[in-house]
PDB file of C-alpha atoms and ligand atoms in Angstrom:
ATOM      1  CA  MET K   9      19.271  10.758  31.282  1.00 46.00           C
ATOM      2  CA  SER K  10      20.044  10.772  27.579  1.00 56.00           C
ATOM      3  CA  THR K  11      21.316   7.638  25.882  1.00 65.00           C
ATOM      4  CA  THR K  12      24.216   7.637  23.484  1.00 80.00           C
ATOM      5  CA  LYS K  13      23.648   6.501  19.916  1.00 80.00           C
ATOM      6  CA  ALA K  14      26.407   5.379  17.610  1.00 82.00           C
ATOM      7  CA  ALA K  15      26.728   6.440  13.975  1.00 81.00           C
ATOM      8  CA  GLY K  16      24.788   4.042  11.777  1.00 76.00           C
ATOM      9  CA  GLN K  17      22.119   3.317  14.381  1.00 88.00           C
ATOM     10  CA  PRO K  18      18.630   3.844  12.995  1.00 94.00           C
ATOM     11  CA  LEU K  19      17.292   7.322  13.639  1.00 97.00           C
ATOM     12  CA  ILE K  20      13.814   8.810  13.566  1.00 98.00           C
ATOM     13  CA  LEU K  21      13.732  12.298  12.061  1.00 98.00           C
ATOM     14  CA  LEU K  22      10.485  14.248  12.406  1.00 98.00           C
ATOM     15  CA  TYR K  23       9.569  17.353  10.416  1.00 98.00           C
ATOM     16  CA  THR K  24       6.428  18.979  11.748  1.00 98.00           C
ATOM     17  CA  GLY K  25       4.821  22.408  12.237  1.00 98.00           C
ATOM     18  CA  ASP K  26       2.530  24.665  10.228  1.00 98.00           C
ATOM     19  CA  GLY K  27       5.193  26.217   8.005  1.00 98.00           C
ATOM     20  CA  LYS K  28       6.085  25.162   4.485  1.00 98.00           C
ATOM     21  CA  GLY K  29       9.056  22.846   4.063  1.00 98.00           C
ATOM     22  CA  LYS K  30       8.270  19.481   5.652  1.00 98.00           C
ATOM     23  CA  THR K  31       7.838  17.396   2.517  1.00 98.00           C
ATOM     24  CA  THR K  32      10.593  19.211   0.667  1.00 98.00           C
ATOM     25  CA  ALA K  33      12.961  18.636   3.605  1.00 98.00           C
ATOM     26  CA  ALA K  34      12.082  14.942   3.558  1.00 98.00           C
ATOM     27  CA  VAL K  35      12.729  14.778  -0.179  1.00 98.00           C
ATOM     28  CA  GLY K  36      16.039  16.578   0.347  1.00 98.00           C
ATOM     29  CA  GLN K  37      16.960  13.929   2.908  1.00 98.00           C
ATOM     30  CA  ALA K  38      16.036  11.234   0.362  1.00 98.00           C
ATOM     31  CA  LEU K  39      18.242  12.880  -2.245  1.00 98.00           C
ATOM     32  CA  ARG K  40      21.166  13.023   0.167  1.00 98.00           C
ATOM     33  CA  ALA K  41      20.780   9.324   0.998  1.00 98.00           C
ATOM     34  CA  LEU K  42      20.460   8.401  -2.684  1.00 98.00           C
ATOM     35  CA  GLY K  43      23.668  10.266  -3.385  1.00 98.00           C
ATOM     36  CA  GLN K  44      25.367   8.052  -0.830  1.00 98.00           C
ATOM     37  CA  GLY K  45      24.156   4.947  -2.631  1.00 98.00           C
ATOM     38  CA  MET K  46      21.513   4.192  -0.006  1.00 98.00           C
ATOM     39  CA  ARG K  47      18.227   2.481  -0.828  1.00 98.00           C
ATOM     40  CA  VAL K  48      15.201   4.653  -0.168  1.00 98.00           C
ATOM     41  CA  CYS K  49      11.475   3.981   0.128  1.00 98.00           C
ATOM     42  CA  PHE K  50       9.245   7.065  -0.035  1.00 98.00           C
ATOM     43  CA  ILE K  51       5.660   6.525   1.109  1.00 98.00           C
ATOM     44  CA  GLN K  52       3.186   9.386   0.976  1.00 97.00           C
ATOM     45  CA  PHE K  53      -0.050   9.266   2.929  1.00 96.00           C
ATOM     46  CA  VAL K  54      -3.252  11.285   2.507  1.00 88.00           C
ATOM     47  CA  LYS K  55      -2.423  12.786  -0.888  1.00 81.00           C
ATOM     48  CA  SER K  56      -3.196  11.105  -4.169  1.00 82.00           C
ATOM     49  CA  ASP K  57      -0.729  11.206  -7.050  1.00 82.00           C
ATOM     50  CA  THR K  58      -1.220  14.628  -8.596  1.00 84.00           C
ATOM     51  CA  GLY K  59       2.071  14.731 -10.465  1.00 88.00           C
ATOM     52  CA  SER K  60       4.015  16.759  -7.912  1.00 95.00           C
ATOM     53  CA  GLY K  61       7.536  17.618  -9.035  1.00 97.00           C
ATOM     54  CA  GLU K  62       9.197  15.815  -6.145  1.00 97.00           C
ATOM     55  CA  ILE K  63       7.430  12.556  -7.003  1.00 97.00           C
ATOM     56  CA  LYS K  64       8.478  12.819 -10.647  1.00 97.00           C
ATOM     57  CA  ALA K  65      12.046  13.625  -9.586  1.00 98.00           C
ATOM     58  CA  LEU K  66      12.247  10.749  -7.128  1.00 98.00           C
ATOM     59  CA  ARG K  67      10.985   8.346  -9.788  1.00 98.00           C
ATOM     60  CA  CYS K  68      14.014   9.256 -11.913  1.00 98.00           C
ATOM     61  CA  TRP K  69      16.017   7.388  -9.255  1.00 98.00           C
ATOM     62  CA  GLU K  70      14.135   4.095  -9.571  1.00 98.00           C
ATOM     63  CA  PRO K  71      14.980   1.348  -8.748  1.00 98.00           C
ATOM     64  CA  GLN K  72      17.281   2.767  -6.049  1.00 98.00           C
ATOM     65  CA  VAL K  73      14.187   4.497  -4.715  1.00 98.00           C
ATOM     66  CA  GLU K  74      10.685   3.067  -4.430  1.00 98.00           C
ATOM     67  CA  VAL K  75       7.754   5.491  -4.367  1.00 98.00           C
ATOM     68  CA  HIS K  76       4.277   4.709  -3.029  1.00 97.00           C
ATOM     69  CA  ILE K  77       1.421   7.198  -3.003  1.00 96.00           C
ATOM     70  CA  THR K  78      -1.147   5.625  -0.709  1.00 95.00           C
ATOM     71  CA  GLY K  79      -3.735   8.349  -0.178  1.00 87.00           C
ATOM     72  CA  CYS K  80      -6.898   9.214  -2.035  1.00 84.00           C
ATOM     73  CA  GLY K  81      -6.803  12.985  -1.680  1.00 74.00           C
ATOM     74  CA  PHE K  82      -7.485  15.487   1.050  1.00 64.00           C
ATOM     75  CA  SER K  83      -9.866  14.497   3.796  1.00 57.00           C
ATOM     76  CA  TRP K  84     -12.486  17.118   3.163  1.00 63.00           C
ATOM     77  CA  GLN K  85     -12.842  15.948  -0.440  1.00 63.00           C
ATOM     78  CA  ASN K  86     -13.397  12.315   0.420  1.00 73.00           C
ATOM     79  CA  GLU K  87     -15.585   9.999   2.422  1.00 83.00           C
ATOM     80  CA  PRO K  88     -14.005   9.414   5.840  1.00 83.00           C
ATOM     81  CA  ALA K  89     -14.323   5.667   5.267  1.00 87.00           C
ATOM     82  CA  ALA K  90     -12.252   5.894   2.080  1.00 87.00           C
ATOM     83  CA  VAL K  91      -9.611   8.031   3.773  1.00 89.00           C
ATOM     84  CA  ALA K  92      -9.418   5.555   6.657  1.00 91.00           C
ATOM     85  CA  LYS K  93      -9.202   2.570   4.317  1.00 93.00           C
ATOM     86  CA  HIS K  94      -6.381   4.110   2.283  1.00 93.00           C
ATOM     87  CA  GLY K  95      -4.669   5.207   5.490  1.00 95.00           C
ATOM     88  CA  ARG K  96      -4.741   1.715   6.971  1.00 96.00           C
ATOM     89  CA  GLN K  97      -3.493   0.170   3.739  1.00 97.00           C
ATOM     90  CA  GLY K  98      -0.684   2.717   3.618  1.00 97.00           C
ATOM     91  CA  TRP K  99       0.249   2.001   7.222  1.00 98.00           C
ATOM     92  CA  GLU K 100       0.347  -1.760   6.618  1.00 98.00           C
ATOM     93  CA  LEU K 101       2.559  -1.151   3.572  1.00 98.00           C
ATOM     94  CA  ALA K 102       4.843   1.114   5.605  1.00 98.00           C
ATOM     95  CA  LYS K 103       5.323  -1.519   8.326  1.00 98.00           C
ATOM     96  CA  GLN K 104       6.082  -4.152   5.721  1.00 98.00           C
ATOM     97  CA  LYS K 105       8.608  -1.961   3.904  1.00 98.00           C
ATOM     98  CA  ILE K 106      10.319  -0.859   7.114  1.00 98.00           C
ATOM     99  CA  GLY K 107      10.591  -4.454   8.310  1.00 97.00           C
ATOM    100  CA  SER K 108      11.754  -5.821   4.959  1.00 97.00           C
ATOM    101  CA  GLY K 109      15.423  -4.971   5.365  1.00 96.00           C
ATOM    102  CA  ALA K 110      15.426  -3.752   1.772  1.00 98.00           C
ATOM    103  CA  TYR K 111      15.936  -0.035   2.563  1.00 98.00           C
ATOM    104  CA  ASP K 112      18.370   2.212   4.365  1.00 98.00           C
ATOM    105  CA  LEU K 113      15.901   5.112   4.617  1.00 98.00           C
ATOM    106  CA  VAL K 114      12.104   5.028   4.669  1.00 98.00           C
ATOM    107  CA  ILE K 115      10.131   8.263   4.455  1.00 98.00           C
ATOM    108  CA  LEU K 116       6.570   8.388   5.762  1.00 98.00           C
ATOM    109  CA  ASP K 117       5.368  11.695   4.364  1.00 98.00           C
ATOM    110  CA  GLU K 118       2.235  13.172   6.007  1.00 97.00           C
ATOM    111  CA  ILE K 119       1.976  10.267   8.446  1.00 98.00           C
ATOM    112  CA  THR K 120       1.023  12.491  11.379  1.00 98.00           C
ATOM    113  CA  TYR K 121      -2.454  12.881   9.896  1.00 96.00           C
ATOM    114  CA  LEU K 122      -3.148   9.176  10.398  1.00 97.00           C
ATOM    115  CA  VAL K 123      -2.766   9.780  14.133  1.00 97.00           C
ATOM    116  CA  THR K 124      -4.650  13.100  14.077  1.00 96.00           C
ATOM    117  CA  TRP K 125      -7.609  11.420  12.355  1.00 94.00           C
ATOM    118  CA  ALA K 126      -7.408   8.316  14.599  1.00 96.00           C
ATOM    119  CA  ILE K 127      -6.746   6.001  11.664  1.00 96.00           C
ATOM    120  CA  VAL K 128      -3.657   4.732  13.499  1.00 97.00           C
ATOM    121  CA  SER K 129      -3.486   5.385  17.232  1.00 98.00           C
ATOM    122  CA  GLU K 130      -0.404   7.044  18.685  1.00 98.00           C
ATOM    123  CA  LYS K 131      -0.051   3.970  20.887  1.00 98.00           C
ATOM    124  CA  GLU K 132       0.087   1.661  17.878  1.00 98.00           C
ATOM    125  CA  LEU K 133       2.577   3.885  16.064  1.00 98.00           C
ATOM    126  CA  LEU K 134       4.877   4.165  19.082  1.00 98.00           C
ATOM    127  CA  ALA K 135       4.635   0.438  19.814  1.00 98.00           C
ATOM    128  CA  PHE K 136       5.744  -0.280  16.256  1.00 98.00           C
ATOM    129  CA  LEU K 137       8.626   2.202  16.478  1.00 97.00           C
ATOM    130  CA  ASP K 138       9.725   0.529  19.708  1.00 96.00           C
ATOM    131  CA  THR K 139      10.186  -2.766  17.847  1.00 95.00           C
ATOM    132  CA  LEU K 140      12.789  -1.229  15.518  1.00 95.00           C
ATOM    133  CA  THR K 141      16.389  -1.957  16.355  1.00 90.00           C
ATOM    134  CA  ALA K 142      17.901  -2.198  12.879  1.00 93.00           C
ATOM    135  CA  PRO K 143      17.971   0.100   9.845  1.00 95.00           C
ATOM    136  CA  PRO K 144      16.265   1.799   8.047  1.00 98.00           C
ATOM    137  CA  HIS K 145      16.423   5.364   9.271  1.00 98.00           C
ATOM    138  CA  LEU K 146      12.941   6.914   9.234  1.00 98.00           C
ATOM    139  CA  VAL K 147      11.762  10.364   8.223  1.00 98.00           C
ATOM    140  CA  LEU K 148       8.253  11.282   9.376  1.00 98.00           C
ATOM    141  CA  THR K 149       6.419  14.430   8.324  1.00 98.00           C
ATOM    142  CA  GLY K 150       3.143  16.251   8.880  1.00 98.00           C
ATOM    143  CA  ARG K 151       1.582  19.009  10.933  1.00 98.00           C
ATOM    144  CA  ALA K 152       0.665  18.654  14.586  1.00 98.00           C
ATOM    145  CA  ALA K 153       2.857  15.706  15.501  1.00 98.00           C
ATOM    146  CA  SER K 154       1.601  14.204  18.751  1.00 98.00           C
ATOM    147  CA  ALA K 155       3.552  14.755  21.962  1.00 98.00           C
ATOM    148  CA  GLY K 156       4.462  11.089  22.227  1.00 98.00           C
ATOM    149  CA  LEU K 157       5.879  11.060  18.721  1.00 98.00           C
ATOM    150  CA  VAL K 158       7.900  14.205  19.397  1.00 98.00           C
ATOM    151  CA  ALA K 159       9.276  12.530  22.532  1.00 98.00           C
ATOM    152  CA  ARG K 160      10.131   9.355  20.642  1.00 98.00           C
ATOM    153  CA  ALA K 161      11.904  10.929  17.635  1.00 98.00           C
ATOM    154  CA  ASP K 162      15.665  11.475  17.681  1.00 97.00           C
ATOM    155  CA  LEU K 163      15.423  14.727  15.759  1.00 98.00           C
ATOM    156  CA  VAL K 164      12.470  17.101  15.596  1.00 98.00           C
ATOM    157  CA  THR K 165      12.400  20.184  13.416  1.00 98.00           C
ATOM    158  CA  GLU K 166       9.336  22.400  13.580  1.00 98.00           C
ATOM    159  CA  MET K 167       8.634  24.494  10.493  1.00 98.00           C
ATOM    160  CA  ARG K 168       7.299  27.801  11.791  1.00 98.00           C
ATOM    161  CA  PRO K 169       5.444  30.000   9.319  1.00 97.00           C
ATOM    162  CA  VAL K 170       6.833  33.515   9.377  1.00 98.00           C
ATOM    163  CA  LYS K 171       5.495  34.631   6.010  1.00 97.00           C
ATOM    164  CA  HIS K 172       3.978  32.785   3.040  1.00 97.00           C
ATOM    165  CA  HIS K 173       3.530  34.248  -0.445  1.00 97.00           C
ATOM    166  CA  ILE K 174       0.055  32.654  -0.657  1.00 95.00           C
ATOM    167  CA  GLN K 175      -1.094  35.291   1.852  1.00 95.00           C
ATOM    168  CA  ALA K 176       0.038  37.949  -0.654  1.00 97.00           C
ATOM    169  CA  GLY K 177      -2.125  36.338  -3.314  1.00 98.00           C
ATOM    170  CA  VAL K 178       0.555  34.352  -5.150  1.00 97.00           C
ATOM    171  CA  PRO K 179      -1.089  31.087  -6.223  1.00 96.00           C
ATOM    172  CA  ALA K 180       0.458  27.634  -5.892  1.00 96.00           C
ATOM    173  CA  GLN K 181       2.841  27.011  -8.763  1.00 96.00           C
ATOM    174  CA  PRO K 182       5.016  24.225 -10.216  1.00 97.00           C
ATOM    175  CA  GLY K 183       8.446  23.841  -8.705  1.00 98.00           C
ATOM    176  CA  ILE K 184       7.432  25.769  -5.565  1.00 98.00           C
ATOM    177  CA  GLU K 185       4.240  24.183  -4.202  1.00 96.00           C
ATOM    178  CA  PHE K 186       3.996  21.057  -6.363  1.00 96.00           C
TER     179      PHE K 186
HETATM  180  P1  ATP V  29       6.224  21.497   1.100  1.00 63.78           P
HETATM  181  O1  ATP V  29       5.585  20.329   0.380  1.00 63.78           O
HETATM  182  O2  ATP V  29       6.282  22.713   0.233  1.00 63.78           O
HETATM  183  O3  ATP V  29       7.513  21.143   1.730  1.00 63.78           O
HETATM  184  P2  ATP V  29       4.851  21.104   3.579  1.00 63.78           P
HETATM  185  O4  ATP V  29       5.045  19.646   3.354  1.00 63.78           O
HETATM  186  O5  ATP V  29       5.532  21.698   4.761  1.00 63.78           O
HETATM  187  O6  ATP V  29       5.241  21.899   2.267  1.00 63.78           O
HETATM  188  P3  ATP V  29       2.002  20.685   3.774  1.00 63.78           P
HETATM  189  O7  ATP V  29       1.383  20.871   5.094  1.00 63.78           O
HETATM  190  O8  ATP V  29       2.223  19.288   3.285  1.00 63.78           O
HETATM  191  O9  ATP V  29       3.351  21.521   3.736  1.00 63.78           O
HETATM  192  O10 ATP V  29       1.168  21.506   2.745  1.00 63.78           O
HETATM  193  C1  ATP V  29       1.447  21.461   1.397  1.00 63.78           C
HETATM  194  C2  ATP V  29       1.108  22.739   0.700  1.00 63.78           C
HETATM  195  O11 ATP V  29       0.616  23.748   1.573  1.00 63.78           O
HETATM  196  C3  ATP V  29       2.335  23.355   0.038  1.00 63.78           C
HETATM  197  O12 ATP V  29       1.953  23.707  -1.246  1.00 63.78           O
HETATM  198  C4  ATP V  29       2.663  24.569   0.851  1.00 63.78           C
HETATM  199  O13 ATP V  29       3.169  25.645   0.061  1.00 63.78           O
HETATM  200  C5  ATP V  29       1.365  24.931   1.457  1.00 63.78           C
HETATM  201  N1  ATP V  29       1.629  25.497   2.768  1.00 63.78           N
HETATM  202  C6  ATP V  29       2.449  24.988   3.700  1.00 63.78           C
HETATM  203  N2  ATP V  29       2.491  25.785   4.780  1.00 63.78           N
HETATM  204  C7  ATP V  29       1.672  26.825   4.529  1.00 63.78           C
HETATM  205  C8  ATP V  29       1.277  27.998   5.235  1.00 63.78           C
HETATM  206  N3  ATP V  29       1.763  28.264   6.464  1.00 63.78           N
HETATM  207  N4  ATP V  29       0.393  28.844   4.642  1.00 63.78           N
HETATM  208  C9  ATP V  29      -0.097  28.578   3.423  1.00 63.78           C
HETATM  209  N5  ATP V  29       0.226  27.482   2.694  1.00 63.78           N
HETATM  210  C10 ATP V  29       1.101  26.624   3.235  1.00 63.78           C
HETATM  211 MG1   MG V  30       3.873  18.002   3.183  1.00 63.78          MG
END
């Protein structure tokens, strides 16, 4: 039986799948919330700060938005211990920010990889989500979201790759990929 949620109740939005568009959808959601005067915290896992356009753009909205890049790069470029350490630190920061009451929307970009790589167990993530009864809304992104997370989210959109210009040899470029 489905439960009824009222407007204003905190929601969990999940953008997953192998297609392009998860992070950009999350940033679009942040922009929409900012336009409504809401306070936003954007936390990115896994990646290090490489000067992506969306991070620069979000920072134009400081202090209404807070941006935290908690990763140290892609996993295959780094020691697993370093990835795990950064992942745990990012997760602790995320819990603190979500629980602070200082934000209306918190985005956890690429968080699914923490579960995939067993840095945070699905059980721990779901147990934390179960404690949330007050704002903020959450946006979670990343490929291969676990079944339990899909079940727990209020909205799940799966990006399905139909065609990608990279397969036609077009390299990653500013404003499109980063
Ligand atoms: P974006 O940041 O553009 O919204 P994303 O968050 O959905 O993409 P990620 O899994 O975070 O995608 O991967 C980031 C990079 O990988 C992007 O530069 C994106 O263009 C590229 N990418 C995403 N999906 C695919 C795909 N199916 N094939 C090739 N490259 C992809
Ligand atoms: Mg992404």
